[in-house]
Amino acid sequence: MKRLMFLALFLFSPLIWAENVQVTIDVKGMTCPLCVSSVNQALRKTDGVIKAKASLKTQQAEVIVPEGFNTDELLKSVDKTGYKGSINKVVKQS
């Protein structure tokens, strides 16, 4: 019986999981690795953020959050670092 329950949970649990989305944020004003580190740290400390990675080269941050996440929270986190963020795009993860 336990094996059957485990098998059912294993097979159907992906259908229950919420989708994640990748949010691309344009971050203006980053000029050095310390800037990137500050933005990364602020985003990663934001409740609900699964993964965050800012790039000096692209002047963007890629953030993975659960579907339905309020992206204004990400912008507030970036603003707290002294940089200005704007949502570039939001894409569902598959």
PDB file of C-alpha atoms in Angstrom:
ATOM      1  CA  MET A   1       0.000   0.000   0.000  1.00  0.00           C
ATOM      2  CA  LYS A   2       2.838   2.385   0.862  1.00  0.00           C
ATOM      3  CA  ARG A   3       4.503   1.684  -2.469  1.00  0.00           C
ATOM      4  CA  LEU A   4       1.296   2.449  -4.329  1.00  0.00           C
ATOM      5  CA  MET A   5       0.883   5.761  -2.483  1.00  0.00           C
ATOM      6  CA  PHE A   6       4.502   6.665  -3.153  1.00  0.00           C
ATOM      7  CA  LEU A   7       4.140   5.813  -6.832  1.00  0.00           C
ATOM      8  CA  ALA A   8       0.956   7.895  -7.139  1.00  0.00           C
ATOM      9  CA  LEU A   9       2.618  10.828  -5.385  1.00  0.00           C
ATOM     10  CA  PHE A  10       5.672  10.523  -7.608  1.00  0.00           C
ATOM     11  CA  LEU A  11       3.652  10.388 -10.824  1.00  0.00           C
ATOM     12  CA  PHE A  12       1.125  13.115 -10.090  1.00  0.00           C
ATOM     13  CA  SER A  13       3.045  15.613  -7.961  1.00  0.00           C
ATOM     14  CA  PRO A  14       4.512  17.483 -10.985  1.00  0.00           C
ATOM     15  CA  LEU A  15       0.937  18.264 -12.009  1.00  0.00           C
ATOM     16  CA  ILE A  16       0.336  19.932  -8.641  1.00  0.00           C
ATOM     17  CA  TRP A  17       3.492  22.046  -8.491  1.00  0.00           C
ATOM     18  CA  ALA A  18       3.147  25.695  -9.375  1.00  0.00           C
ATOM     19  CA  GLU A  19       4.984  26.917 -12.426  1.00  0.00           C
ATOM     20  CA  ASN A  20       7.935  29.233 -11.983  1.00  0.00           C
ATOM     21  CA  VAL A  21       8.575  32.317 -14.059  1.00  0.00           C
ATOM     22  CA  GLN A  22      11.788  34.018 -15.117  1.00  0.00           C
ATOM     23  CA  VAL A  23      11.677  37.765 -14.677  1.00  0.00           C
ATOM     24  CA  THR A  24      14.232  39.888 -16.526  1.00  0.00           C
ATOM     25  CA  ILE A  25      14.880  43.237 -14.868  1.00  0.00           C
ATOM     26  CA  ASP A  26      16.801  46.035 -16.566  1.00  0.00           C
ATOM     27  CA  VAL A  27      19.049  47.586 -13.909  1.00  0.00           C
ATOM     28  CA  LYS A  28      20.433  51.020 -14.703  1.00  0.00           C
ATOM     29  CA  GLY A  29      23.620  52.336 -13.128  1.00  0.00           C
ATOM     30  CA  MET A  30      25.615  49.205 -12.344  1.00  0.00           C
ATOM     31  CA  THR A  31      29.272  49.958 -13.077  1.00  0.00           C
ATOM     32  CA  CYS A  32      31.309  47.389 -11.137  1.00  0.00           C
ATOM     33  CA  PRO A  33      31.233  43.898  -9.626  1.00  0.00           C
ATOM     34  CA  LEU A  34      30.269  45.349  -6.233  1.00  0.00           C
ATOM     35  CA  CYS A  35      27.139  46.861  -7.846  1.00  0.00           C
ATOM     36  CA  VAL A  36      26.206  43.428  -9.194  1.00  0.00           C
ATOM     37  CA  SER A  37      26.818  41.850  -5.805  1.00  0.00           C
ATOM     38  CA  SER A  38      24.572  44.402  -4.089  1.00  0.00           C
ATOM     39  CA  VAL A  39      21.721  43.790  -6.539  1.00  0.00           C
ATOM     40  CA  ASN A  40      22.128  40.002  -6.290  1.00  0.00           C
ATOM     41  CA  GLN A  41      22.081  40.114  -2.503  1.00  0.00           C
ATOM     42  CA  ALA A  42      19.004  42.346  -2.364  1.00  0.00           C
ATOM     43  CA  LEU A  43      17.056  40.174  -4.798  1.00  0.00           C
ATOM     44  CA  ARG A  44      18.050  36.917  -3.115  1.00  0.00           C
ATOM     45  CA  LYS A  45      16.884  38.254   0.263  1.00  0.00           C
ATOM     46  CA  THR A  46      13.435  39.000  -1.160  1.00  0.00           C
ATOM     47  CA  ASP A  47      10.866  36.527   0.179  1.00  0.00           C
ATOM     48  CA  GLY A  48       9.759  34.121  -2.540  1.00  0.00           C
ATOM     49  CA  VAL A  49      12.787  34.521  -4.815  1.00  0.00           C
ATOM     50  CA  ILE A  50      14.095  31.130  -5.893  1.00  0.00           C
ATOM     51  CA  LYS A  51      17.165  32.310  -7.816  1.00  0.00           C
ATOM     52  CA  ALA A  52      18.656  35.652  -8.855  1.00  0.00           C
ATOM     53  CA  LYS A  53      21.652  36.549 -11.013  1.00  0.00           C
ATOM     54  CA  ALA A  54      22.593  40.063 -12.097  1.00  0.00           C
ATOM     55  CA  SER A  55      24.982  40.783 -14.968  1.00  0.00           C
ATOM     56  CA  LEU A  56      27.201  43.810 -15.396  1.00  0.00           C
ATOM     57  CA  LYS A  57      27.594  43.060 -19.108  1.00  0.00           C
ATOM     58  CA  THR A  58      23.870  43.031 -19.902  1.00  0.00           C
ATOM     59  CA  GLN A  59      22.839  45.514 -17.177  1.00  0.00           C
ATOM     60  CA  GLN A  60      20.085  43.060 -16.246  1.00  0.00           C
ATOM     61  CA  ALA A  61      19.075  40.673 -13.496  1.00  0.00           C
ATOM     62  CA  GLU A  62      17.431  37.305 -14.190  1.00  0.00           C
ATOM     63  CA  VAL A  63      15.184  36.249 -11.321  1.00  0.00           C
ATOM     64  CA  ILE A  64      13.228  33.004 -10.872  1.00  0.00           C
ATOM     65  CA  VAL A  65      10.044  33.354  -8.814  1.00  0.00           C
ATOM     66  CA  PRO A  66       6.804  31.389  -8.431  1.00  0.00           C
ATOM     67  CA  GLU A  67       4.020  32.138 -10.889  1.00  0.00           C
ATOM     68  CA  GLY A  68       1.810  34.936  -9.595  1.00  0.00           C
ATOM     69  CA  PHE A  69       4.662  36.581  -7.666  1.00  0.00           C
ATOM     70  CA  ASN A  70       4.269  40.365  -7.302  1.00  0.00           C
ATOM     71  CA  THR A  71       7.133  41.716  -9.435  1.00  0.00           C
ATOM     72  CA  ASP A  72       6.822  45.114  -7.711  1.00  0.00           C
ATOM     73  CA  GLU A  73       8.597  43.464  -4.768  1.00  0.00           C
ATOM     74  CA  LEU A  74      11.601  42.791  -7.016  1.00  0.00           C
ATOM     75  CA  LEU A  75      11.689  46.416  -8.161  1.00  0.00           C
ATOM     76  CA  LYS A  76      11.499  47.618  -4.541  1.00  0.00           C
ATOM     77  CA  SER A  77      14.470  45.394  -3.681  1.00  0.00           C
ATOM     78  CA  VAL A  78      16.510  46.805  -6.556  1.00  0.00           C
ATOM     79  CA  ASP A  79      15.515  50.377  -5.635  1.00  0.00           C
ATOM     80  CA  LYS A  80      16.786  49.825  -2.072  1.00  0.00           C
ATOM     81  CA  THR A  81      20.289  49.300  -3.494  1.00  0.00           C
ATOM     82  CA  GLY A  82      20.238  52.745  -5.111  1.00  0.00           C
ATOM     83  CA  TYR A  83      19.797  51.462  -8.651  1.00  0.00           C
ATOM     84  CA  LYS A  84      16.715  51.797 -10.812  1.00  0.00           C
ATOM     85  CA  GLY A  85      15.064  48.620 -12.029  1.00  0.00           C
ATOM     86  CA  SER A  86      12.354  48.070 -14.625  1.00  0.00           C
ATOM     87  CA  ILE A  87      10.697  44.831 -15.716  1.00  0.00           C
ATOM     88  CA  ASN A  88      11.876  43.855 -19.189  1.00  0.00           C
ATOM     89  CA  LYS A  89       9.990  40.560 -19.566  1.00  0.00           C
ATOM     90  CA  VAL A  90       8.339  37.712 -17.677  1.00  0.00           C
ATOM     91  CA  VAL A  91       8.517  34.189 -19.136  1.00  0.00           C
ATOM     92  CA  LYS A  92       7.010  30.963 -17.781  1.00  0.00           C
ATOM     93  CA  GLN A  93       9.573  28.231 -17.086  1.00  0.00           C
ATOM     94  CA  SER A  94       8.864  24.882 -18.690  1.00  0.00           C
TER      95      SER A  94
END
